PDB file of C-alpha atoms in Angstrom:
ATOM      1  CA  MET R   1      26.347  29.326  51.078  1.00 59.00           C
ATOM      2  CA  THR R   2      23.866  32.447  51.751  1.00 74.00           C
ATOM      3  CA  THR R   3      20.834  31.555  53.465  1.00 91.00           C
ATOM      4  CA  PHE R   4      18.217  34.035  52.685  1.00 96.00           C
ATOM      5  CA  ASP R   5      16.645  35.265  55.610  1.00 96.00           C
ATOM      6  CA  ALA R   6      15.862  38.082  57.874  1.00 96.00           C
ATOM      7  CA  GLU R   7      19.988  38.119  58.952  1.00 96.00           C
ATOM      8  CA  LEU R   8      20.821  38.575  55.856  1.00 97.00           C
ATOM      9  CA  ALA R   9      18.188  41.476  54.725  1.00 97.00           C
ATOM     10  CA  THR R  10      19.822  43.416  57.944  1.00 97.00           C
ATOM     11  CA  LEU R  11      23.208  43.114  56.560  1.00 97.00           C
ATOM     12  CA  VAL R  12      21.883  44.540  52.952  1.00 97.00           C
ATOM     13  CA  ARG R  13      20.044  47.183  55.085  1.00 97.00           C
ATOM     14  CA  ASP R  14      23.071  48.219  57.381  1.00 97.00           C
ATOM     15  CA  LEU R  15      25.851  47.955  54.125  1.00 97.00           C
ATOM     16  CA  GLY R  16      23.480  49.966  52.030  1.00 97.00           C
ATOM     17  CA  GLU R  17      23.191  52.747  55.076  1.00 97.00           C
ATOM     18  CA  THR R  18      26.772  52.798  56.152  1.00 96.00           C
ATOM     19  CA  LEU R  19      27.772  53.253  51.772  1.00 96.00           C
ATOM     20  CA  ALA R  20      24.821  56.029  51.653  1.00 96.00           C
ATOM     21  CA  ALA R  21      27.020  57.532  55.184  1.00 96.00           C
ATOM     22  CA  ALA R  22      30.045  57.298  52.954  1.00 94.00           C
ATOM     23  CA  ARG R  23      29.366  58.556  49.446  1.00 94.00           C
ATOM     24  CA  GLY R  24      31.236  55.656  48.203  1.00 94.00           C
ATOM     25  CA  ALA R  25      30.327  53.513  45.427  1.00 96.00           C
ATOM     26  CA  GLY R  26      30.375  50.189  47.093  1.00 97.00           C
ATOM     27  CA  LEU R  27      30.797  48.354  50.434  1.00 98.00           C
ATOM     28  CA  ALA R  28      31.610  44.322  50.371  1.00 98.00           C
ATOM     29  CA  ALA R  29      30.478  42.603  53.502  1.00 97.00           C
ATOM     30  CA  PRO R  30      34.144  42.015  54.468  1.00 96.00           C
ATOM     31  CA  GLN R  31      35.127  45.490  54.722  1.00 95.00           C
ATOM     32  CA  ILE R  32      32.943  45.227  57.746  1.00 94.00           C
ATOM     33  CA  GLY R  33      34.242  42.002  59.381  1.00 94.00           C
ATOM     34  CA  VAL R  34      31.074  39.907  58.014  1.00 96.00           C
ATOM     35  CA  GLY R  35      32.524  36.745  55.559  1.00 95.00           C
ATOM     36  CA  LEU R  36      29.897  36.554  53.512  1.00 96.00           C
ATOM     37  CA  ARG R  37      29.524  37.054  49.738  1.00 97.00           C
ATOM     38  CA  VAL R  38      27.192  40.375  49.654  1.00 98.00           C
ATOM     39  CA  PHE R  39      27.929  43.893  48.559  1.00 98.00           C
ATOM     40  CA  ALA R  40      26.372  46.595  48.600  1.00 98.00           C
ATOM     41  CA  ILE R  41      26.562  49.246  45.205  1.00 98.00           C
ATOM     42  CA  ASN R  42      25.027  52.975  44.841  1.00 97.00           C
ATOM     43  CA  PRO R  43      22.000  52.328  42.806  1.00 96.00           C
ATOM     44  CA  ASP R  44      22.280  56.090  41.298  1.00 96.00           C
ATOM     45  CA  LEU R  45      26.016  54.700  39.407  1.00 96.00           C
ATOM     46  CA  PRO R  46      25.876  55.646  36.069  1.00 95.00           C
ATOM     47  CA  GLY R  47      24.444  52.647  33.664  1.00 95.00           C
ATOM     48  CA  ASN R  48      22.652  50.912  37.079  1.00 95.00           C
ATOM     49  CA  GLU R  49      19.181  50.930  34.809  1.00 94.00           C
ATOM     50  CA  LEU R  50      18.130  48.047  37.549  1.00 93.00           C
ATOM     51  CA  ARG R  51      18.709  50.522  40.675  1.00 96.00           C
ATOM     52  CA  LEU R  52      20.228  47.419  41.762  1.00 96.00           C
ATOM     53  CA  ASP R  53      21.786  48.587  45.127  1.00 97.00           C
ATOM     54  CA  HIS R  54      22.803  44.675  46.131  1.00 98.00           C
ATOM     55  CA  LEU R  55      24.334  41.320  45.066  1.00 98.00           C
ATOM     56  CA  VAL R  56      24.586  38.512  47.411  1.00 98.00           C
ATOM     57  CA  ASN R  57      26.998  35.445  45.772  1.00 98.00           C
ATOM     58  CA  PRO R  58      28.119  37.127  42.535  1.00 98.00           C
ATOM     59  CA  GLY R  59      29.526  35.760  39.497  1.00 98.00           C
ATOM     60  CA  LEU R  60      31.344  37.960  36.907  1.00 98.00           C
ATOM     61  CA  ASP R  61      31.732  37.358  33.601  1.00 98.00           C
ATOM     62  CA  PHE R  62      33.340  39.677  30.733  1.00 98.00           C
ATOM     63  CA  PRO R  63      31.866  40.273  27.577  1.00 97.00           C
ATOM     64  CA  ASP R  64      34.940  41.274  25.546  1.00 98.00           C
ATOM     65  CA  ASP R  65      38.666  42.384  26.464  1.00 98.00           C
ATOM     66  CA  GLU R  66      38.579  45.816  26.196  1.00 98.00           C
ATOM     67  CA  GLU R  67      39.932  47.612  29.481  1.00 98.00           C
ATOM     68  CA  GLN R  68      39.925  50.322  31.279  1.00 97.00           C
ATOM     69  CA  ASP R  69      42.314  52.477  33.424  1.00 95.00           C
ATOM     70  CA  GLY R  70      41.691  55.166  35.813  1.00 94.00           C
ATOM     71  CA  PRO R  71      41.437  56.352  39.327  1.00 93.00           C
ATOM     72  CA  GLU R  72      40.193  54.184  41.799  1.00 93.00           C
ATOM     73  CA  GLY R  73      39.880  54.385  45.982  1.00 92.00           C
ATOM     74  CA  CYS R  74      38.203  52.174  48.292  1.00 94.00           C
ATOM     75  CA  LEU R  75      36.451  53.019  51.795  1.00 94.00           C
ATOM     76  CA  SER R  76      38.604  50.444  53.517  1.00 90.00           C
ATOM     77  CA  ILE R  77      42.147  53.112  52.717  1.00 87.00           C
ATOM     78  CA  PRO R  78      40.509  56.297  52.459  1.00 84.00           C
ATOM     79  CA  GLY R  79      41.598  59.125  50.809  1.00 82.00           C
ATOM     80  CA  ILE R  80      43.887  56.675  48.735  1.00 85.00           C
ATOM     81  CA  TYR R  81      43.055  56.707  44.950  1.00 88.00           C
ATOM     82  CA  LEU R  82      45.722  54.931  41.999  1.00 88.00           C
ATOM     83  CA  ASP R  83      45.241  54.468  38.324  1.00 90.00           C
ATOM     84  CA  THR R  84      43.610  50.538  38.716  1.00 94.00           C
ATOM     85  CA  ARG R  85      42.803  48.637  35.298  1.00 95.00           C
ATOM     86  CA  ARG R  86      39.872  46.633  34.893  1.00 97.00           C
ATOM     87  CA  ARG R  87      37.784  45.613  32.877  1.00 98.00           C
ATOM     88  CA  MET R  88      35.651  47.932  30.785  1.00 98.00           C
ATOM     89  CA  ASN R  89      32.008  46.005  30.600  1.00 98.00           C
ATOM     90  CA  VAL R  90      31.326  43.331  32.896  1.00 98.00           C
ATOM     91  CA  ALA R  91      28.083  40.889  33.466  1.00 98.00           C
ATOM     92  CA  ALA R  92      27.332  40.024  36.828  1.00 98.00           C
ATOM     93  CA  ARG R  93      24.724  37.699  38.267  1.00 98.00           C
ATOM     94  CA  GLY R  94      23.601  36.596  41.398  1.00 98.00           C
ATOM     95  CA  PHE R  95      20.747  36.986  43.826  1.00 98.00           C
ATOM     96  CA  THR R  96      19.242  39.910  45.456  1.00 97.00           C
ATOM     97  CA  LYS R  97      18.379  39.313  49.537  1.00 97.00           C
ATOM     98  CA  GLN R  98      15.158  37.083  48.610  1.00 97.00           C
ATOM     99  CA  GLY R  99      16.852  34.685  46.726  1.00 97.00           C
ATOM    100  CA  ASP R 100      15.870  35.968  43.679  1.00 97.00           C
ATOM    101  CA  PRO R 101      18.551  35.406  40.500  1.00 97.00           C
ATOM    102  CA  VAL R 102      19.708  38.913  39.266  1.00 97.00           C
ATOM    103  CA  GLN R 103      22.063  39.637  36.408  1.00 97.00           C
ATOM    104  CA  ILE R 104      23.309  43.424  35.988  1.00 97.00           C
ATOM    105  CA  VAL R 105      25.358  44.045  32.508  1.00 97.00           C
ATOM    106  CA  GLY R 106      27.234  47.596  33.171  1.00 96.00           C
ATOM    107  CA  ALA R 107      30.231  49.158  31.578  1.00 97.00           C
ATOM    108  CA  GLY R 108      32.989  51.922  33.031  1.00 97.00           C
ATOM    109  CA  LEU R 109      32.356  53.187  36.375  1.00 97.00           C
ATOM    110  CA  LEU R 110      29.886  50.405  37.478  1.00 98.00           C
ATOM    111  CA  ALA R 111      31.796  47.818  36.296  1.00 98.00           C
ATOM    112  CA  ARG R 112      34.656  49.145  37.475  1.00 98.00           C
ATOM    113  CA  CYS R 113      32.451  48.898  41.157  1.00 98.00           C
ATOM    114  CA  ILE R 114      31.262  45.742  40.423  1.00 98.00           C
ATOM    115  CA  GLN R 115      35.166  44.253  40.164  1.00 98.00           C
ATOM    116  CA  HIS R 116      36.010  45.885  43.025  1.00 98.00           C
ATOM    117  CA  GLU R 117      33.503  45.160  45.617  1.00 98.00           C
ATOM    118  CA  THR R 118      33.845  41.321  44.130  1.00 98.00           C
ATOM    119  CA  ASP R 119      37.381  41.461  44.588  1.00 98.00           C
ATOM    120  CA  HIS R 120      36.377  42.156  48.345  1.00 97.00           C
ATOM    121  CA  LEU R 121      34.911  38.805  48.626  1.00 98.00           C
ATOM    122  CA  ASP R 122      38.043  36.991  46.957  1.00 97.00           C
ATOM    123  CA  GLY R 123      40.160  38.830  49.476  1.00 95.00           C
ATOM    124  CA  VAL R 124      41.742  41.269  46.792  1.00 95.00           C
ATOM    125  CA  LEU R 125      42.101  45.023  47.313  1.00 93.00           C
ATOM    126  CA  PHE R 126      42.456  47.526  45.011  1.00 92.00           C
ATOM    127  CA  ILE R 127      46.192  48.118  45.623  1.00 89.00           C
ATOM    128  CA  ASP R 128      46.904  44.599  44.799  1.00 91.00           C
ATOM    129  CA  ARG R 129      46.126  44.971  41.444  1.00 91.00           C
ATOM    130  CA  GLN R 130      49.375  47.094  41.294  1.00 90.00           C
ATOM    131  CA  ASP R 131      52.725  46.448  40.014  1.00 88.00           C
ATOM    132  CA  PRO R 132      55.309  46.126  42.741  1.00 90.00           C
ATOM    133  CA  ARG R 133      56.349  49.893  42.334  1.00 87.00           C
ATOM    134  CA  GLY R 134      52.594  51.120  42.620  1.00 82.00           C
ATOM    135  CA  GLN R 135      52.604  48.724  45.811  1.00 87.00           C
ATOM    136  CA  GLU R 136      55.328  50.303  47.350  1.00 88.00           C
ATOM    137  CA  ARG R 137      54.492  53.815  46.583  1.00 82.00           C
ATOM    138  CA  ILE R 138      51.075  53.284  48.801  1.00 82.00           C
ATOM    139  CA  LEU R 139      52.592  51.403  51.469  1.00 84.00           C
ATOM    140  CA  ALA R 140      54.835  54.666  51.715  1.00 84.00           C
ATOM    141  CA  THR R 141      51.682  57.106  51.361  1.00 81.00           C
ATOM    142  CA  LEU R 142      50.017  54.594  54.219  1.00 80.00           C
ATOM    143  CA  ARG R 143      52.821  55.115  56.998  1.00 82.00           C
ATOM    144  CA  GLU R 144      53.091  58.621  56.382  1.00 81.00           C
ATOM    145  CA  ALA R 145      49.209  59.241  56.556  1.00 73.00           C
ATOM    146  CA  ALA R 146      47.616  60.969  60.010  1.00 68.00           C
ATOM    147  CA  TRP R 147      45.690  57.809  60.988  1.00 65.00           C
ATOM    148  CA  ALA R 148      48.319  55.590  60.122  1.00 62.00           C
ATOM    149  CA  ASP R 149      50.206  53.145  62.921  1.00 59.00           C
ATOM    150  CA  ALA R 150      53.674  53.367  61.809  1.00 49.00           C
ATOM    151  CA  ARG R 151      54.096  49.978  62.215  1.00 54.00           C
ATOM    152  CA  VAL R 152      52.748  49.237  58.362  1.00 46.00           C
ATOM    153  CA  ARG R 153      55.017  46.991  56.936  1.00 52.00           C
ATOM    154  CA  THR R 154      55.055  45.040  53.537  1.00 54.00           C
ATOM    155  CA  SER R 155      54.593  41.424  54.029  1.00 49.00           C
ATOM    156  CA  PRO R 156      57.398  38.610  54.188  1.00 51.00           C
ATOM    157  CA  HIS R 157      55.359  36.373  51.865  1.00 44.00           C
TER     158      HIS R 157
END
């Protein structure tokens, strides 16, 4: 449960500023070390008619079974883009930082972003959505990245 207070408002502001500086589509609280179910999204994403810039305690519904497959990246793994299958349409409900209920319905890139950030809140990275071969390719790429520590290994679990 989230307390809708000044601390949450500060977190939402920090997420938004960090997202804007990185020129990203979305950023979840766990990505900056905060264990709350909060994410910021770019209010200029196509289809974001509400210009919603954050969502607290999101829950997702999918109005149909249509899917999209396309490139996806993550601010936690810079410079890596992988084709990732997502649902095409999403209805996300949650709260604003003031505790007001809100719902945003999105398609395409907006739906992808909302699903990606909600995954972060559930401890899932977009690389977890790859098949085993794709996961091995991304691990090999990460091992070779200039910023990576050579000790990146596949989990024994």
